[in-house]
């Protein structure tokens, strides 16, 4: 223990070892899960405040592991990134999401945008652009119905490399959303240089409505910035009528959150489309 400062004995710390073993196990199960088809996607509707209609969905991955039960993406995405398994998982997510949007069209349910979360590890792959184009090609989905969600911190980390890939995809008509906006450190200067079409206001700013005056005006300020830059603005995490009214007054374009619906399995998402909900 005398030399613990050098980190030599760290590995004998039982809690460290336990955490390490759990990570190794999780990684192993993730690998298996990918092979055994244990992942599925849920789809959360996005509603236009102008028309009161559902205009798209965000796809969110779900994992029901036979060994671990339901594991939140907040837990396993990080491990999948560290082990680079996110590359294969992410390719699967893109393809499945495009298939879902195309199926909605082909089966006569309507034309909807599908928003897909993209990890920075995926984005930095040399063949990322090709994989996206390939998914559109094999499914036949038109590029304007695909939106890639990138988090703010991702962009700041590797700005120059990412801007090339994103600009190319944008030039093909694919939409690009900046996710969790307001939580990272990107300046407005960055924002102007990025080939983005959509800003997603992070739910921490919506959560506080109506309790906190500062966050209320913050949410309003973010909508204003987005609109000034000609971007579509989406408020996420909208749970109440009051929050909906607040972002509506702020001239936000689209809302997403439990107030409309939680993320749904495909069949339920389709049922929701046909129930013609009016908001
Ligand atoms: P995110 O992209 O910010 O997704 C929004 C999260 O908020 C989702 O959690 C969603 O279920 C939840 N949510 C939706 N409406 C509400 C609401 O009204 N109130 C509250 N409190 N929460 C709401 P989920 O599905 O657990 O996903 C967590 C995170 O995991 C996502 O955050 C995203 O960063 C990541 N993730 C999920 N699916 C994928 C994926 O396919 N690929 C990658 N790379 N990351 C993913
Ligand atoms: Ca997202
Ligand atoms: Ca988000
Ligand atoms: Ca998030």
PDB file of C-alpha atoms and ligand atoms in Angstrom:
ATOM      1  CA  UNK A   1       0.000   0.000   0.000  1.00  0.00           C
ATOM      2  CA  UNK A   2       3.052   2.210   0.513  1.00  0.00           C
ATOM      3  CA  UNK A   3       3.578   2.397  -3.214  1.00  0.00           C
ATOM      4  CA  UNK A   4      -0.052   2.737  -4.141  1.00  0.00           C
ATOM      5  CA  UNK A   5       0.780   6.225  -5.411  1.00  0.00           C
ATOM      6  CA  UNK A   6       2.609   4.646  -8.323  1.00  0.00           C
ATOM      7  CA  UNK A   7      -0.504   2.742  -9.216  1.00  0.00           C
ATOM      8  CA  UNK A   8       1.265  -0.636  -8.930  1.00  0.00           C
ATOM      9  CA  UNK A   9      -1.247  -2.210  -6.595  1.00  0.00           C
ATOM     10  CA  UNK A  10      -4.279  -0.703  -8.207  1.00  0.00           C
ATOM     11  CA  UNK A  11      -5.154  -3.958  -9.903  1.00  0.00           C
ATOM     12  CA  UNK A  12      -5.566  -5.648  -6.512  1.00  0.00           C
ATOM     13  CA  UNK A  13      -8.200  -3.194  -5.456  1.00  0.00           C
ATOM     14  CA  UNK A  14     -11.187  -5.538  -5.344  1.00  0.00           C
ATOM     15  CA  UNK A  15     -13.680  -2.940  -6.473  1.00  0.00           C
ATOM     16  CA  UNK A  16     -11.479  -2.039  -9.427  1.00  0.00           C
ATOM     17  CA  UNK A  17     -11.118  -5.687 -10.341  1.00  0.00           C
ATOM     18  CA  UNK A  18     -14.833  -6.173 -10.061  1.00  0.00           C
ATOM     19  CA  UNK A  19     -15.572  -3.195 -12.270  1.00  0.00           C
ATOM     20  CA  UNK A  20     -12.991  -4.445 -14.758  1.00  0.00           C
ATOM     21  CA  UNK A  21     -14.477  -7.947 -14.820  1.00  0.00           C
ATOM     22  CA  UNK A  22     -17.929  -6.550 -15.320  1.00  0.00           C
ATOM     23  CA  UNK A  23     -16.769  -4.538 -18.289  1.00  0.00           C
ATOM     24  CA  UNK A  24     -15.110  -7.574 -19.846  1.00  0.00           C
ATOM     25  CA  UNK A  25     -18.278  -9.564 -19.295  1.00  0.00           C
ATOM     26  CA  UNK A  26     -20.478  -6.821 -20.713  1.00  0.00           C
ATOM     27  CA  UNK A  27     -18.260  -6.627 -23.774  1.00  0.00           C
ATOM     28  CA  UNK A  28     -18.475 -10.368 -24.280  1.00  0.00           C
ATOM     29  CA  UNK A  29     -22.264 -10.343 -23.982  1.00  0.00           C
ATOM     30  CA  UNK A  30     -22.478  -7.372 -26.355  1.00  0.00           C
ATOM     31  CA  UNK A  31     -20.488  -9.289 -28.963  1.00  0.00           C
ATOM     32  CA  UNK A  32     -22.752 -12.310 -28.528  1.00  0.00           C
ATOM     33  CA  UNK A  33     -25.812 -10.105 -28.549  1.00  0.00           C
ATOM     34  CA  UNK A  34     -24.871  -8.708 -31.936  1.00  0.00           C
ATOM     35  CA  UNK A  35     -24.422 -12.218 -33.346  1.00  0.00           C
ATOM     36  CA  UNK A  36     -27.613 -13.541 -31.788  1.00  0.00           C
ATOM     37  CA  UNK A  37     -29.799 -10.647 -32.824  1.00  0.00           C
ATOM     38  CA  UNK A  38     -30.609  -9.453 -29.298  1.00  0.00           C
ATOM     39  CA  UNK A  39     -30.821  -5.773 -30.249  1.00  0.00           C
ATOM     40  CA  UNK A  40     -33.902  -4.036 -31.481  1.00  0.00           C
ATOM     41  CA  UNK A  41     -34.977  -0.514 -32.194  1.00  0.00           C
ATOM     42  CA  UNK A  42     -37.726   1.545 -30.670  1.00  0.00           C
ATOM     43  CA  UNK A  43     -39.035   4.625 -32.418  1.00  0.00           C
ATOM     44  CA  UNK A  44     -40.007   7.870 -30.705  1.00  0.00           C
ATOM     45  CA  UNK A  45     -42.337  10.146 -32.675  1.00  0.00           C
ATOM     46  CA  UNK A  46     -41.493  13.765 -33.440  1.00  0.00           C
ATOM     47  CA  UNK A  47     -44.376  16.163 -33.803  1.00  0.00           C
ATOM     48  CA  UNK A  48     -44.531  19.355 -35.866  1.00  0.00           C
ATOM     49  CA  UNK A  49     -45.950  22.204 -33.790  1.00  0.00           C
ATOM     50  CA  UNK A  50     -47.114  23.924 -36.958  1.00  0.00           C
ATOM     51  CA  UNK A  51     -49.317  21.104 -38.216  1.00  0.00           C
ATOM     52  CA  UNK A  52     -49.836  19.087 -35.045  1.00  0.00           C
ATOM     53  CA  UNK A  53     -48.815  15.988 -36.987  1.00  0.00           C
ATOM     54  CA  UNK A  54     -46.113  13.418 -36.556  1.00  0.00           C
ATOM     55  CA  UNK A  55     -43.370  14.105 -39.079  1.00  0.00           C
ATOM     56  CA  UNK A  56     -40.682  11.657 -38.055  1.00  0.00           C
ATOM     57  CA  UNK A  57     -39.155   9.335 -35.512  1.00  0.00           C
ATOM     58  CA  UNK A  58     -35.887   8.975 -33.624  1.00  0.00           C
ATOM     59  CA  UNK A  59     -34.631   5.408 -33.475  1.00  0.00           C
ATOM     60  CA  UNK A  60     -33.329   4.323 -30.087  1.00  0.00           C
ATOM     61  CA  UNK A  61     -31.563   1.029 -29.544  1.00  0.00           C
ATOM     62  CA  UNK A  62     -32.802  -1.518 -27.011  1.00  0.00           C
ATOM     63  CA  UNK A  63     -30.974  -4.559 -25.699  1.00  0.00           C
ATOM     64  CA  UNK A  64     -32.603  -7.390 -23.866  1.00  0.00           C
ATOM     65  CA  UNK A  65     -29.739  -9.671 -22.854  1.00  0.00           C
ATOM     66  CA  UNK A  66     -30.556 -13.239 -21.784  1.00  0.00           C
ATOM     67  CA  UNK A  67     -27.789 -13.002 -19.168  1.00  0.00           C
ATOM     68  CA  UNK A  68     -28.288  -9.432 -17.945  1.00  0.00           C
ATOM     69  CA  UNK A  69     -31.890  -8.588 -18.746  1.00  0.00           C
ATOM     70  CA  UNK A  70     -32.696  -5.142 -20.074  1.00  0.00           C
ATOM     71  CA  UNK A  71     -29.586  -2.966 -20.288  1.00  0.00           C
ATOM     72  CA  UNK A  72     -29.900   0.781 -20.878  1.00  0.00           C
ATOM     73  CA  UNK A  73     -28.084   2.256 -23.871  1.00  0.00           C
ATOM     74  CA  UNK A  74     -26.634   4.787 -21.447  1.00  0.00           C
ATOM     75  CA  UNK A  75     -24.641   1.860 -20.000  1.00  0.00           C
ATOM     76  CA  UNK A  76     -23.753  -0.242 -22.996  1.00  0.00           C
ATOM     77  CA  UNK A  77     -23.076   2.380 -25.680  1.00  0.00           C
ATOM     78  CA  UNK A  78     -20.014   3.535 -23.741  1.00  0.00           C
ATOM     79  CA  UNK A  79     -18.654  -0.029 -23.535  1.00  0.00           C
ATOM     80  CA  UNK A  80     -19.499  -0.582 -27.193  1.00  0.00           C
ATOM     81  CA  UNK A  81     -17.522   2.549 -28.053  1.00  0.00           C
ATOM     82  CA  UNK A  82     -14.476   1.580 -25.991  1.00  0.00           C
ATOM     83  CA  UNK A  83     -14.415  -1.864 -27.609  1.00  0.00           C
ATOM     84  CA  UNK A  84     -15.248  -0.455 -31.058  1.00  0.00           C
ATOM     85  CA  UNK A  85     -18.202  -2.812 -31.252  1.00  0.00           C
ATOM     86  CA  UNK A  86     -20.206   0.363 -31.824  1.00  0.00           C
ATOM     87  CA  UNK A  87     -19.040   0.300 -35.437  1.00  0.00           C
ATOM     88  CA  UNK A  88     -20.933  -2.920 -36.234  1.00  0.00           C
ATOM     89  CA  UNK A  89     -23.816  -2.083 -33.933  1.00  0.00           C
ATOM     90  CA  UNK A  90     -24.083   1.372 -35.503  1.00  0.00           C
ATOM     91  CA  UNK A  91     -24.096  -0.021 -39.042  1.00  0.00           C
ATOM     92  CA  UNK A  92     -26.907  -2.321 -38.026  1.00  0.00           C
ATOM     93  CA  UNK A  93     -28.840   0.628 -36.536  1.00  0.00           C
ATOM     94  CA  UNK A  94     -28.484   2.730 -39.697  1.00  0.00           C
ATOM     95  CA  UNK A  95     -29.640  -0.088 -41.959  1.00  0.00           C
ATOM     96  CA  UNK A  96     -32.586  -1.076 -39.738  1.00  0.00           C
ATOM     97  CA  UNK A  97     -33.662   2.559 -39.406  1.00  0.00           C
ATOM     98  CA  UNK A  98     -33.644   3.105 -43.168  1.00  0.00           C
ATOM     99  CA  UNK A  99     -35.585  -0.126 -43.614  1.00  0.00           C
ATOM    100  CA  UNK A 100     -38.183   1.043 -41.097  1.00  0.00           C
ATOM    101  CA  UNK A 101     -38.745   4.398 -42.827  1.00  0.00           C
ATOM    102  CA  UNK A 102     -38.950   2.717 -46.218  1.00  0.00           C
ATOM    103  CA  UNK A 103     -41.373   0.101 -44.912  1.00  0.00           C
ATOM    104  CA  UNK A 104     -43.676   2.852 -43.610  1.00  0.00           C
ATOM    105  CA  UNK A 105     -43.756   4.301 -47.134  1.00  0.00           C
ATOM    106  CA  UNK A 106     -44.152   0.986 -48.940  1.00  0.00           C
ATOM    107  CA  UNK A 107     -46.927  -0.189 -46.636  1.00  0.00           C
ATOM    108  CA  UNK A 108     -48.831   3.059 -47.130  1.00  0.00           C
ATOM    109  CA  UNK A 109     -48.418   4.436 -43.595  1.00  0.00           C
ATOM    110  CA  UNK A 110     -46.898   7.646 -44.908  1.00  0.00           C
ATOM    111  CA  UNK A 111     -43.577   9.369 -45.417  1.00  0.00           C
ATOM    112  CA  UNK A 112     -41.604  10.107 -42.288  1.00  0.00           C
ATOM    113  CA  UNK A 113     -38.095  11.182 -41.426  1.00  0.00           C
ATOM    114  CA  UNK A 114     -35.964   8.792 -39.412  1.00  0.00           C
ATOM    115  CA  UNK A 115     -33.323  10.239 -37.063  1.00  0.00           C
ATOM    116  CA  UNK A 116     -30.403   7.989 -36.140  1.00  0.00           C
ATOM    117  CA  UNK A 117     -27.870   8.501 -33.327  1.00  0.00           C
ATOM    118  CA  UNK A 118     -24.282   8.318 -34.536  1.00  0.00           C
ATOM    119  CA  UNK A 119     -21.280   7.783 -32.279  1.00  0.00           C
ATOM    120  CA  UNK A 120     -18.058   9.692 -32.889  1.00  0.00           C
ATOM    121  CA  UNK A 121     -16.223   6.351 -33.250  1.00  0.00           C
ATOM    122  CA  UNK A 122     -18.503   5.525 -36.184  1.00  0.00           C
ATOM    123  CA  UNK A 123     -18.118   8.951 -37.741  1.00  0.00           C
ATOM    124  CA  UNK A 124     -14.339   8.705 -37.705  1.00  0.00           C
ATOM    125  CA  UNK A 125     -14.308   5.402 -39.622  1.00  0.00           C
ATOM    126  CA  UNK A 126     -12.882   5.808 -43.106  1.00  0.00           C
ATOM    127  CA  UNK A 127     -15.826   4.011 -44.670  1.00  0.00           C
ATOM    128  CA  UNK A 128     -18.559   5.759 -42.672  1.00  0.00           C
ATOM    129  CA  UNK A 129     -19.819   7.824 -45.591  1.00  0.00           C
ATOM    130  CA  UNK A 130     -19.912   4.726 -47.810  1.00  0.00           C
ATOM    131  CA  UNK A 131     -21.843   2.747 -45.211  1.00  0.00           C
ATOM    132  CA  UNK A 132     -24.502   5.438 -44.996  1.00  0.00           C
ATOM    133  CA  UNK A 133     -24.822   5.731 -48.770  1.00  0.00           C
ATOM    134  CA  UNK A 134     -24.954   1.945 -49.036  1.00  0.00           C
ATOM    135  CA  UNK A 135     -27.830   1.758 -46.530  1.00  0.00           C
ATOM    136  CA  UNK A 136     -29.808   4.275 -48.593  1.00  0.00           C
ATOM    137  CA  UNK A 137     -29.046   2.400 -51.765  1.00  0.00           C
ATOM    138  CA  UNK A 138     -30.036  -1.060 -50.588  1.00  0.00           C
ATOM    139  CA  UNK A 139     -33.213   0.153 -48.888  1.00  0.00           C
ATOM    140  CA  UNK A 140     -34.184   2.683 -51.554  1.00  0.00           C
ATOM    141  CA  UNK A 141     -34.907   5.361 -48.942  1.00  0.00           C
ATOM    142  CA  UNK A 142     -34.516   8.894 -50.304  1.00  0.00           C
ATOM    143  CA  UNK A 143     -31.696  10.732 -48.513  1.00  0.00           C
ATOM    144  CA  UNK A 144     -33.856  13.627 -47.294  1.00  0.00           C
ATOM    145  CA  UNK A 145     -35.714  11.229 -44.992  1.00  0.00           C
ATOM    146  CA  UNK A 146     -32.570  10.228 -43.143  1.00  0.00           C
ATOM    147  CA  UNK A 147     -31.224  12.453 -40.370  1.00  0.00           C
ATOM    148  CA  UNK A 148     -27.974  11.743 -38.553  1.00  0.00           C
ATOM    149  CA  UNK A 149     -27.826  12.925 -34.929  1.00  0.00           C
ATOM    150  CA  UNK A 150     -24.382  14.005 -33.799  1.00  0.00           C
ATOM    151  CA  UNK A 151     -23.681  15.332 -30.329  1.00  0.00           C
ATOM    152  CA  UNK A 152     -22.118  18.698 -29.850  1.00  0.00           C
ATOM    153  CA  UNK A 153     -19.057  17.355 -28.005  1.00  0.00           C
ATOM    154  CA  UNK A 154     -18.337  14.964 -30.873  1.00  0.00           C
ATOM    155  CA  UNK A 155     -17.937  17.805 -33.314  1.00  0.00           C
ATOM    156  CA  UNK A 156     -15.746  19.905 -31.092  1.00  0.00           C
ATOM    157  CA  UNK A 157     -13.323  16.986 -30.600  1.00  0.00           C
ATOM    158  CA  UNK A 158     -12.520  16.334 -34.266  1.00  0.00           C
ATOM    159  CA  UNK A 159     -13.911  19.282 -36.106  1.00  0.00           C
ATOM    160  CA  UNK A 160     -11.842  19.254 -39.293  1.00  0.00           C
ATOM    161  CA  UNK A 161     -12.097  15.551 -40.052  1.00  0.00           C
ATOM    162  CA  UNK A 162     -15.784  15.408 -39.370  1.00  0.00           C
ATOM    163  CA  UNK A 163     -16.722  18.455 -41.330  1.00  0.00           C
ATOM    164  CA  UNK A 164     -15.622  16.762 -44.572  1.00  0.00           C
ATOM    165  CA  UNK A 165     -17.730  13.637 -44.122  1.00  0.00           C
ATOM    166  CA  UNK A 166     -20.708  15.600 -42.868  1.00  0.00           C
ATOM    167  CA  UNK A 167     -20.529  18.096 -45.724  1.00  0.00           C
ATOM    168  CA  UNK A 168     -20.472  15.280 -48.242  1.00  0.00           C
ATOM    169  CA  UNK A 169     -23.502  13.580 -46.676  1.00  0.00           C
ATOM    170  CA  UNK A 170     -25.277  16.928 -46.494  1.00  0.00           C
ATOM    171  CA  UNK A 171     -24.570  17.523 -50.188  1.00  0.00           C
ATOM    172  CA  UNK A 172     -26.381  14.254 -50.884  1.00  0.00           C
ATOM    173  CA  UNK A 173     -29.480  15.570 -49.127  1.00  0.00           C
ATOM    174  CA  UNK A 174     -29.093  13.778 -45.804  1.00  0.00           C
ATOM    175  CA  UNK A 175     -30.096  15.867 -42.796  1.00  0.00           C
ATOM    176  CA  UNK A 176     -27.732  16.464 -39.902  1.00  0.00           C
ATOM    177  CA  UNK A 177     -28.920  17.261 -36.387  1.00  0.00           C
ATOM    178  CA  UNK A 178     -26.847  18.603 -33.529  1.00  0.00           C
ATOM    179  CA  UNK A 179     -28.053  16.575 -30.527  1.00  0.00           C
ATOM    180  CA  UNK A 180     -28.065  17.619 -26.857  1.00  0.00           C
ATOM    181  CA  UNK A 181     -27.494  21.203 -27.928  1.00  0.00           C
ATOM    182  CA  UNK A 182     -26.541  23.562 -25.127  1.00  0.00           C
ATOM    183  CA  UNK A 183     -24.693  20.985 -23.041  1.00  0.00           C
ATOM    184  CA  UNK A 184     -21.388  21.055 -24.928  1.00  0.00           C
ATOM    185  CA  UNK A 185     -18.918  23.790 -25.603  1.00  0.00           C
ATOM    186  CA  UNK A 186     -19.367  24.628 -29.229  1.00  0.00           C
ATOM    187  CA  UNK A 187     -19.366  28.317 -29.945  1.00  0.00           C
ATOM    188  CA  UNK A 188     -21.717  30.033 -32.301  1.00  0.00           C
ATOM    189  CA  UNK A 189     -18.740  30.331 -34.647  1.00  0.00           C
ATOM    190  CA  UNK A 190     -18.583  26.553 -34.895  1.00  0.00           C
ATOM    191  CA  UNK A 191     -22.282  26.339 -35.418  1.00  0.00           C
ATOM    192  CA  UNK A 192     -22.094  28.577 -38.466  1.00  0.00           C
ATOM    193  CA  UNK A 193     -19.407  26.459 -40.099  1.00  0.00           C
ATOM    194  CA  UNK A 194     -21.191  23.176 -39.598  1.00  0.00           C
ATOM    195  CA  UNK A 195     -23.319  21.627 -42.335  1.00  0.00           C
ATOM    196  CA  UNK A 196     -26.276  21.077 -40.009  1.00  0.00           C
ATOM    197  CA  UNK A 197     -29.981  21.297 -40.655  1.00  0.00           C
ATOM    198  CA  UNK A 198     -31.398  20.747 -37.180  1.00  0.00           C
ATOM    199  CA  UNK A 199     -30.770  21.760 -33.568  1.00  0.00           C
ATOM    200  CA  UNK A 200     -32.048  19.540 -30.780  1.00  0.00           C
ATOM    201  CA  UNK A 201     -32.408  21.480 -27.545  1.00  0.00           C
ATOM    202  CA  UNK A 202     -31.270  19.240 -24.727  1.00  0.00           C
ATOM    203  CA  UNK A 203     -33.937  18.077 -22.319  1.00  0.00           C
ATOM    204  CA  UNK A 204     -32.213  19.693 -19.328  1.00  0.00           C
ATOM    205  CA  UNK A 205     -33.449  23.039 -20.672  1.00  0.00           C
ATOM    206  CA  UNK A 206     -36.991  21.756 -21.056  1.00  0.00           C
ATOM    207  CA  UNK A 207     -37.070  19.908 -17.729  1.00  0.00           C
ATOM    208  CA  UNK A 208     -36.897  23.175 -15.805  1.00  0.00           C
ATOM    209  CA  UNK A 209     -39.949  24.712 -17.452  1.00  0.00           C
ATOM    210  CA  UNK A 210     -41.901  26.197 -15.702  1.00  0.00           C
ATOM    211  CA  UNK A 211     -39.903  26.132 -12.469  1.00  0.00           C
ATOM    212  CA  UNK A 212     -36.828  27.992 -13.510  1.00  0.00           C
ATOM    213  CA  UNK A 213     -36.964  31.387 -15.222  1.00  0.00           C
ATOM    214  CA  UNK A 214     -33.355  31.218 -16.407  1.00  0.00           C
ATOM    215  CA  UNK A 215     -33.817  27.933 -18.203  1.00  0.00           C
ATOM    216  CA  UNK A 216     -37.080  29.113 -19.675  1.00  0.00           C
ATOM    217  CA  UNK A 217     -35.356  32.013 -21.294  1.00  0.00           C
ATOM    218  CA  UNK A 218     -32.406  29.799 -22.214  1.00  0.00           C
ATOM    219  CA  UNK A 219     -34.685  27.477 -24.120  1.00  0.00           C
ATOM    220  CA  UNK A 220     -36.199  30.500 -25.832  1.00  0.00           C
ATOM    221  CA  UNK A 221     -32.761  31.905 -26.660  1.00  0.00           C
ATOM    222  CA  UNK A 222     -31.649  28.605 -28.195  1.00  0.00           C
ATOM    223  CA  UNK A 223     -34.732  28.458 -30.396  1.00  0.00           C
ATOM    224  CA  UNK A 224     -33.998  31.999 -31.499  1.00  0.00           C
ATOM    225  CA  UNK A 225     -30.391  31.157 -32.419  1.00  0.00           C
ATOM    226  CA  UNK A 226     -31.496  28.124 -34.377  1.00  0.00           C
ATOM    227  CA  UNK A 227     -34.144  30.034 -36.270  1.00  0.00           C
ATOM    228  CA  UNK A 228     -31.766  32.890 -37.071  1.00  0.00           C
ATOM    229  CA  UNK A 229     -29.424  30.340 -38.613  1.00  0.00           C
ATOM    230  CA  UNK A 230     -32.212  28.831 -40.653  1.00  0.00           C
ATOM    231  CA  UNK A 231     -32.204  25.549 -38.774  1.00  0.00           C
ATOM    232  CA  UNK A 232     -35.102  23.387 -37.753  1.00  0.00           C
ATOM    233  CA  UNK A 233     -35.356  23.409 -33.953  1.00  0.00           C
ATOM    234  CA  UNK A 234     -36.464  20.342 -32.019  1.00  0.00           C
ATOM    235  CA  UNK A 235     -37.218  20.366 -28.281  1.00  0.00           C
ATOM    236  CA  UNK A 236     -36.574  17.001 -26.677  1.00  0.00           C
ATOM    237  CA  UNK A 237     -37.807  15.711 -23.352  1.00  0.00           C
ATOM    238  CA  UNK A 238     -41.165  17.511 -23.570  1.00  0.00           C
ATOM    239  CA  UNK A 239     -43.281  15.813 -20.913  1.00  0.00           C
ATOM    240  CA  UNK A 240     -46.075  18.235 -20.066  1.00  0.00           C
ATOM    241  CA  UNK A 241     -48.670  20.456 -21.716  1.00  0.00           C
ATOM    242  CA  UNK A 242     -47.011  23.431 -20.069  1.00  0.00           C
ATOM    243  CA  UNK A 243     -43.613  22.606 -21.563  1.00  0.00           C
ATOM    244  CA  UNK A 244     -45.214  22.101 -24.948  1.00  0.00           C
ATOM    245  CA  UNK A 245     -46.918  25.495 -24.760  1.00  0.00           C
ATOM    246  CA  UNK A 246     -43.708  27.151 -23.675  1.00  0.00           C
ATOM    247  CA  UNK A 247     -41.640  25.886 -26.620  1.00  0.00           C
ATOM    248  CA  UNK A 248     -44.543  26.550 -28.949  1.00  0.00           C
ATOM    249  CA  UNK A 249     -44.611  30.195 -27.851  1.00  0.00           C
ATOM    250  CA  UNK A 250     -40.846  30.270 -28.401  1.00  0.00           C
ATOM    251  CA  UNK A 251     -41.517  29.218 -32.028  1.00  0.00           C
ATOM    252  CA  UNK A 252     -39.847  25.850 -31.788  1.00  0.00           C
ATOM    253  CA  UNK A 253     -40.610  23.708 -34.859  1.00  0.00           C
ATOM    254  CA  UNK A 254     -40.798  20.174 -33.531  1.00  0.00           C
ATOM    255  CA  UNK A 255     -41.259  18.469 -30.172  1.00  0.00           C
ATOM    256  CA  UNK A 256     -40.295  15.041 -28.965  1.00  0.00           C
ATOM    257  CA  UNK A 257     -40.953  13.559 -25.541  1.00  0.00           C
ATOM    258  CA  UNK A 258     -43.241  11.569 -23.280  1.00  0.00           C
ATOM    259  CA  UNK A 259     -45.965  14.179 -23.762  1.00  0.00           C
ATOM    260  CA  UNK A 260     -46.387  12.793 -27.276  1.00  0.00           C
ATOM    261  CA  UNK A 261     -45.135   9.267 -26.704  1.00  0.00           C
ATOM    262  CA  UNK A 262     -42.292   7.244 -25.286  1.00  0.00           C
ATOM    263  CA  UNK A 263     -40.145   5.321 -27.805  1.00  0.00           C
ATOM    264  CA  UNK A 264     -42.295   2.514 -29.255  1.00  0.00           C
ATOM    265  CA  UNK A 265     -41.767  -0.847 -30.927  1.00  0.00           C
ATOM    266  CA  UNK A 266     -42.570  -0.746 -34.645  1.00  0.00           C
ATOM    267  CA  UNK A 267     -46.105  -2.126 -34.430  1.00  0.00           C
ATOM    268  CA  UNK A 268     -47.118   0.356 -31.758  1.00  0.00           C
ATOM    269  CA  UNK A 269     -45.510   3.217 -33.673  1.00  0.00           C
ATOM    270  CA  UNK A 270     -47.627   2.302 -36.693  1.00  0.00           C
ATOM    271  CA  UNK A 271     -50.734   2.041 -34.533  1.00  0.00           C
ATOM    272  CA  UNK A 272     -50.050   5.539 -33.200  1.00  0.00           C
ATOM    273  CA  UNK A 273     -49.817   6.884 -36.763  1.00  0.00           C
ATOM    274  CA  UNK A 274     -53.207   5.447 -37.539  1.00  0.00           C
ATOM    275  CA  UNK A 275     -54.908   6.680 -34.392  1.00  0.00           C
ATOM    276  CA  UNK A 276     -54.546  10.200 -35.905  1.00  0.00           C
ATOM    277  CA  UNK A 277     -53.707  11.897 -32.656  1.00  0.00           C
ATOM    278  CA  UNK A 278     -54.448  15.607 -32.504  1.00  0.00           C
ATOM    279  CA  UNK A 279     -52.322  17.821 -30.265  1.00  0.00           C
TER     280      UNK A 279
HETATM  281  P1  LIG B   1     -30.476  10.778 -26.716  1.00  0.00           P
HETATM  282  O1  LIG B   1     -30.027  10.630 -28.122  1.00  0.00           O
HETATM  283  O2  LIG B   1     -30.388  12.136 -26.113  1.00  0.00           O
HETATM  284  O3  LIG B   1     -31.961  10.208 -26.693  1.00  0.00           O
HETATM  285  C1  LIG B   1     -33.001  10.731 -25.914  1.00  0.00           C
HETATM  286  C2  LIG B   1     -33.219   9.932 -24.667  1.00  0.00           C
HETATM  287  O4  LIG B   1     -34.231  10.557 -23.896  1.00  0.00           O
HETATM  288  C3  LIG B   1     -33.714   8.506 -24.919  1.00  0.00           C
HETATM  289  O5  LIG B   1     -33.186   7.667 -23.903  1.00  0.00           O
HETATM  290  C4  LIG B   1     -35.233   8.667 -24.770  1.00  0.00           C
HETATM  291  O6  LIG B   1     -35.892   7.475 -24.447  1.00  0.00           O
HETATM  292  C5  LIG B   1     -35.289   9.647 -23.629  1.00  0.00           C
HETATM  293  N1  LIG B   1     -36.530  10.424 -23.619  1.00  0.00           N
HETATM  294  C6  LIG B   1     -37.405  10.630 -24.622  1.00  0.00           C
HETATM  295  N2  LIG B   1     -38.428  11.430 -24.234  1.00  0.00           N
HETATM  296  C7  LIG B   1     -38.194  11.749 -22.958  1.00  0.00           C
HETATM  297  C8  LIG B   1     -38.900  12.569 -21.993  1.00  0.00           C
HETATM  298  O7  LIG B   1     -39.969  13.148 -22.247  1.00  0.00           O
HETATM  299  N3  LIG B   1     -38.337  12.681 -20.755  1.00  0.00           N
HETATM  300  C9  LIG B   1     -37.166  12.052 -20.426  1.00  0.00           C
HETATM  301  N4  LIG B   1     -36.692  12.215 -19.191  1.00  0.00           N
HETATM  302  N5  LIG B   1     -36.481  11.278 -21.300  1.00  0.00           N
HETATM  303  C10 LIG B   1     -36.985  11.135 -22.554  1.00  0.00           C
HETATM  304  P2  LIG B   1     -32.605   6.219 -24.215  1.00  0.00           P
HETATM  305  O8  LIG B   1     -33.427   5.555 -25.269  1.00  0.00           O
HETATM  306  O9  LIG B   1     -32.395   5.532 -22.919  1.00  0.00           O
HETATM  307  O10 LIG B   1     -31.199   6.541 -24.868  1.00  0.00           O
HETATM  308  C11 LIG B   1     -30.194   7.145 -24.128  1.00  0.00           C
HETATM  309  C12 LIG B   1     -29.041   7.585 -24.979  1.00  0.00           C
HETATM  310  O11 LIG B   1     -28.385   6.442 -25.551  1.00  0.00           O
HETATM  311  C13 LIG B   1     -29.449   8.434 -26.178  1.00  0.00           C
HETATM  312  O12 LIG B   1     -29.630   9.767 -25.759  1.00  0.00           O
HETATM  313  C14 LIG B   1     -28.255   8.252 -27.078  1.00  0.00           C
HETATM  314  O13 LIG B   1     -27.209   9.091 -26.705  1.00  0.00           O
HETATM  315  C15 LIG B   1     -27.859   6.807 -26.792  1.00  0.00           C
HETATM  316  N6  LIG B   1     -28.406   5.941 -27.851  1.00  0.00           N
HETATM  317  C16 LIG B   1     -29.618   5.355 -27.955  1.00  0.00           C
HETATM  318  N7  LIG B   1     -29.719   4.633 -29.089  1.00  0.00           N
HETATM  319  C17 LIG B   1     -28.541   4.753 -29.727  1.00  0.00           C
HETATM  320  C18 LIG B   1     -27.995   4.248 -30.956  1.00  0.00           C
HETATM  321  O14 LIG B   1     -28.650   3.557 -31.738  1.00  0.00           O
HETATM  322  N8  LIG B   1     -26.689   4.608 -31.265  1.00  0.00           N
HETATM  323  C19 LIG B   1     -25.956   5.405 -30.449  1.00  0.00           C
HETATM  324  N9  LIG B   1     -24.689   5.703 -30.817  1.00  0.00           N
HETATM  325  N10 LIG B   1     -26.414   5.907 -29.298  1.00  0.00           N
HETATM  326  C20 LIG B   1     -27.698   5.587 -28.943  1.00  0.00           C
HETATM  327 CA1  LIG B   2     -30.498  11.582 -30.014  1.00  0.00          CA
HETATM  328 CA1  LIG B   3     -30.616  14.163 -27.150  1.00  0.00          CA
HETATM  329 CA1  LIG B   4     -28.087  12.525 -24.656  1.00  0.00          CA
END
